CSV table of C-alpha atoms (C1' of nucleotides) in Angstrom, one decimal:
chain,number,residue,atom,x,y,z
C,1,UNK,CA,-43.4,42.2,39.7
C,2,UNK,CA,-40.1,43.4,38.3
C,3,UNK,CA,-37.2,43.8,40.6
C,4,UNK,CA,-36.3,47.5,40.6
C,5,UNK,CA,-32.8,46.9,41.8
C,6,UNK,CA,-31.6,45.6,38.5
C,7,UNK,CA,-31.7,46.4,34.9
C,8,UNK,CA,-33.5,44.6,32.1
C,9,UNK,CA,-32.3,44.1,28.6
C,10,UNK,CA,-33.1,42.4,25.3
C,11,UNK,CA,-30.4,40.6,23.3
C,12,UNK,CA,-31.0,39.6,19.8
C,13,UNK,CA,-29.5,36.7,18.0
C,14,UNK,CA,-30.1,34.9,14.8
C,15,UNK,CA,-31.1,31.4,15.8
C,16,UNK,CA,-29.1,29.8,13.0
C,17,UNK,CA,-26.0,31.4,14.3
C,18,UNK,CA,-26.5,31.3,18.0
C,19,UNK,CA,-29.9,30.5,19.4
C,20,UNK,CA,-31.4,29.8,22.7
C,21,UNK,CA,-30.7,26.0,22.4
C,22,UNK,CA,-27.0,26.8,21.8
C,23,UNK,CA,-26.9,28.8,25.0
C,24,UNK,CA,-28.6,26.0,26.9
C,25,UNK,CA,-26.1,23.5,25.5
C,26,UNK,CA,-23.2,25.7,26.5
C,27,UNK,CA,-24.7,26.5,29.9
C,28,UNK,CA,-22.8,29.7,29.9
C,29,UNK,CA,-22.2,31.8,26.8
C,30,UNK,CA,-20.1,34.8,25.9
C,31,UNK,CA,-22.2,37.5,24.3
C,32,UNK,CA,-19.7,38.9,21.8
C,33,UNK,CA,-19.5,40.2,18.3
C,34,UNK,CA,-21.4,43.5,19.0
C,35,UNK,CA,-20.1,46.2,16.6
C,36,UNK,CA,-22.5,48.9,17.3
C,37,UNK,CA,-21.8,51.8,19.7
C,38,UNK,CA,-25.3,52.0,21.2
C,39,UNK,CA,-25.3,48.3,21.8
C,40,UNK,CA,-21.8,48.5,23.3
C,41,UNK,CA,-23.0,51.2,25.8
C,42,UNK,CA,-25.8,48.9,26.8
C,43,UNK,CA,-23.4,46.0,27.2
C,44,UNK,CA,-21.1,48.1,29.4
C,45,UNK,CA,-24.0,49.1,31.6
C,46,UNK,CA,-24.9,45.5,32.3
C,47,UNK,CA,-24.4,44.2,35.8
C,48,UNK,CA,-24.1,40.7,37.2
C,49,UNK,CA,-27.6,39.6,38.0
C,50,UNK,CA,-29.3,41.7,35.4
C,51,UNK,CA,-31.8,39.8,33.3
C,52,UNK,CA,-32.2,39.9,29.5
C,53,UNK,CA,-34.8,38.6,27.1
C,54,UNK,CA,-33.4,36.3,24.5
C,55,UNK,CA,-34.8,37.3,21.1
C,56,UNK,CA,-34.5,35.4,17.9
C,57,UNK,CA,-34.1,37.7,15.0
C,58,UNK,CA,-34.5,37.0,11.2
C,59,UNK,CA,-36.1,33.7,12.0
C,60,UNK,CA,-38.7,33.1,14.7
C,61,UNK,CA,-39.0,36.8,15.6
C,62,UNK,CA,-39.9,36.1,19.1
C,63,UNK,CA,-38.6,36.3,22.7
C,64,UNK,CA,-37.9,32.7,23.6
C,65,UNK,CA,-36.7,33.0,27.2
C,66,UNK,CA,-34.8,34.9,29.8
C,67,UNK,CA,-31.0,34.9,30.3
C,68,UNK,CA,-29.1,36.2,33.3
C,69,UNK,CA,-25.8,38.2,33.3
C,70,UNK,CA,-23.1,36.1,35.0
C,71,UNK,CA,-20.0,38.1,34.1
C,72,UNK,CA,-20.0,41.8,33.3
C,73,UNK,CA,-17.6,44.1,31.4
C,74,UNK,CA,-15.2,41.7,29.7
C,75,UNK,CA,-13.3,42.5,26.5
C,76,UNK,CA,-14.8,41.0,23.4
C,77,UNK,CA,-12.7,37.9,22.6
C,78,UNK,CA,-13.5,38.3,18.9
C,79,UNK,CA,-12.1,41.8,18.8
C,80,UNK,CA,-8.4,42.5,18.3
C,81,UNK,CA,-8.6,46.2,18.8
C,82,UNK,CA,-9.8,45.9,22.4
C,83,UNK,CA,-12.4,48.5,21.9
C,84,UNK,CA,-15.5,46.3,22.1
C,85,UNK,CA,-17.1,44.9,25.1
C,86,UNK,CA,-18.9,41.6,25.9
C,87,UNK,CA,-20.7,39.9,28.8
C,88,UNK,CA,-21.3,36.3,29.8
C,89,UNK,CA,-24.8,35.0,30.2
C,90,UNK,CA,-26.6,31.8,31.3
C,91,UNK,CA,-30.1,30.6,30.4
C,92,UNK,CA,-32.5,31.3,33.3
C,93,UNK,CA,-35.9,30.4,32.1
C,94,UNK,CA,-37.5,29.3,28.8
C,95,UNK,CA,-40.9,30.8,28.0
C,96,UNK,CA,-43.8,28.3,27.8
C,97,UNK,CA,-45.2,30.7,25.2
C,98,UNK,CA,-42.7,32.8,23.3
C,99,UNK,CA,-43.7,36.4,22.9
C,100,UNK,CA,-43.7,37.3,19.2
C,101,UNK,CA,-42.8,40.6,17.7
C,102,UNK,CA,-46.3,40.7,16.3
C,103,UNK,CA,-47.7,40.5,19.8
C,104,UNK,CA,-45.4,43.2,21.0
C,105,UNK,CA,-46.3,45.5,18.2
C,106,UNK,CA,-50.0,44.9,18.9
C,107,UNK,CA,-49.6,45.9,22.5
C,108,UNK,CA,-49.9,49.7,22.9
C,109,UNK,CA,-47.8,49.7,26.1
C,110,UNK,CA,-45.0,48.1,24.1
C,111,UNK,CA,-45.2,50.1,20.9
C,112,UNK,CA,-42.5,52.5,22.0
C,113,UNK,CA,-40.0,50.0,23.3
C,114,UNK,CA,-36.5,50.0,21.8
C,115,UNK,CA,-37.0,46.7,20.1
C,116,UNK,CA,-39.7,48.2,18.0
C,117,UNK,CA,-38.3,51.7,17.6
C,118,UNK,CA,-34.7,50.8,17.0
C,119,UNK,CA,-35.1,47.6,15.1
C,120,UNK,CA,-31.5,47.3,14.2
C,121,UNK,CA,-30.1,47.6,17.7
C,122,UNK,CA,-28.8,44.3,18.8
C,123,UNK,CA,-28.8,45.0,22.5
C,124,UNK,CA,-31.8,47.0,23.7
C,125,UNK,CA,-32.9,48.3,27.1
C,126,UNK,CA,-36.2,47.2,28.5
C,127,UNK,CA,-38.0,49.2,31.2
C,128,UNK,CA,-39.3,47.4,34.3
C,129,UNK,CA,-42.9,48.1,33.1
C,130,UNK,CA,-42.2,46.6,29.7
C,131,UNK,CA,-40.5,43.6,31.4
C,132,UNK,CA,-43.5,43.0,33.5
C,133,UNK,CA,-45.9,43.1,30.6
C,134,UNK,CA,-43.8,40.8,28.4
C,135,UNK,CA,-43.4,38.3,31.2
C,136,UNK,CA,-47.2,38.3,31.7
C,137,UNK,CA,-47.7,37.6,28.0
C,138,UNK,CA,-45.3,34.7,28.2
C,139,UNK,CA,-47.5,33.1,30.8
C,140,UNK,CA,-50.7,33.4,28.8
E,1,DG,C1',-35.4,38.6,-2.1
E,2,DC,C1',-36.6,43.3,-1.3
E,3,DC,C1',-36.1,47.5,1.0
E,4,DA,C1',-36.1,50.9,4.9
E,5,DA,C1',-33.2,52.4,8.6
E,6,DC,C1',-29.1,53.3,10.3
E,7,DG,C1',-23.9,53.4,10.8
E,8,DT,C1',-19.6,54.1,8.5
E,9,DT,C1',-16.4,55.7,5.1
E,10,DG,C1',-14.2,58.9,2.3
E,11,DG,C1',-13.9,62.9,-0.9
E,12,DC,C1',-14.1,67.6,-0.7
A,1,DG,C1',-17.0,69.2,9.2
A,2,DC,C1',-20.4,68.1,5.7
A,3,DC,C1',-22.7,64.8,3.0
A,4,DA,C1',-23.1,61.2,-0.7
A,5,DA,C1',-22.2,56.5,-1.3
A,6,DC,C1',-22.0,52.2,0.4
A,7,DG,C1',-22.6,48.2,3.6
A,8,DT,C1',-25.2,45.8,7.1
A,9,DT,C1',-29.2,44.6,9.8
A,10,DG,C1',-33.6,42.8,10.2
A,11,DG,C1',-38.7,43.0,9.2
A,12,DC,C1',-41.7,41.7,5.8
DNA sequence: GCCAACGTTGGC
DNA sequence: GCCAACGTTGGC
């Protein structure tokens, strides 16, 4: 069951740039480099304790695990203008069975999620219902 | 590698 | 303030 007291997200990364294994190796990573205003709004809305799916884009095309927000609302260290935001995350759980984009698209309840609708958005919001469904798929 | 979707830029 | 051109992202 999803915890209604927190928000759920999906963060995309290209595994050859920064993948799940890199986050695990670092133990805690800064999620920076976002240069999209919609994604920035999502980043700013994140709270410590929120959970996020970690999605591999371009290669893999699957949700590989869950990360947790450890620090919220920090300035993006890669940004000199001070306009962009970042958060820190840590790996929480790796999925036994990664959930692929294909599976998500084939699931009617998930067909309207931001990941599918706004394919270019690097930080997407996930509803508690969608969260629940995807977690269940990762167990199967 | 191609192309669709979307954001940004710049001329008017 | 509009819109065409261009660049980037990301699925295929």
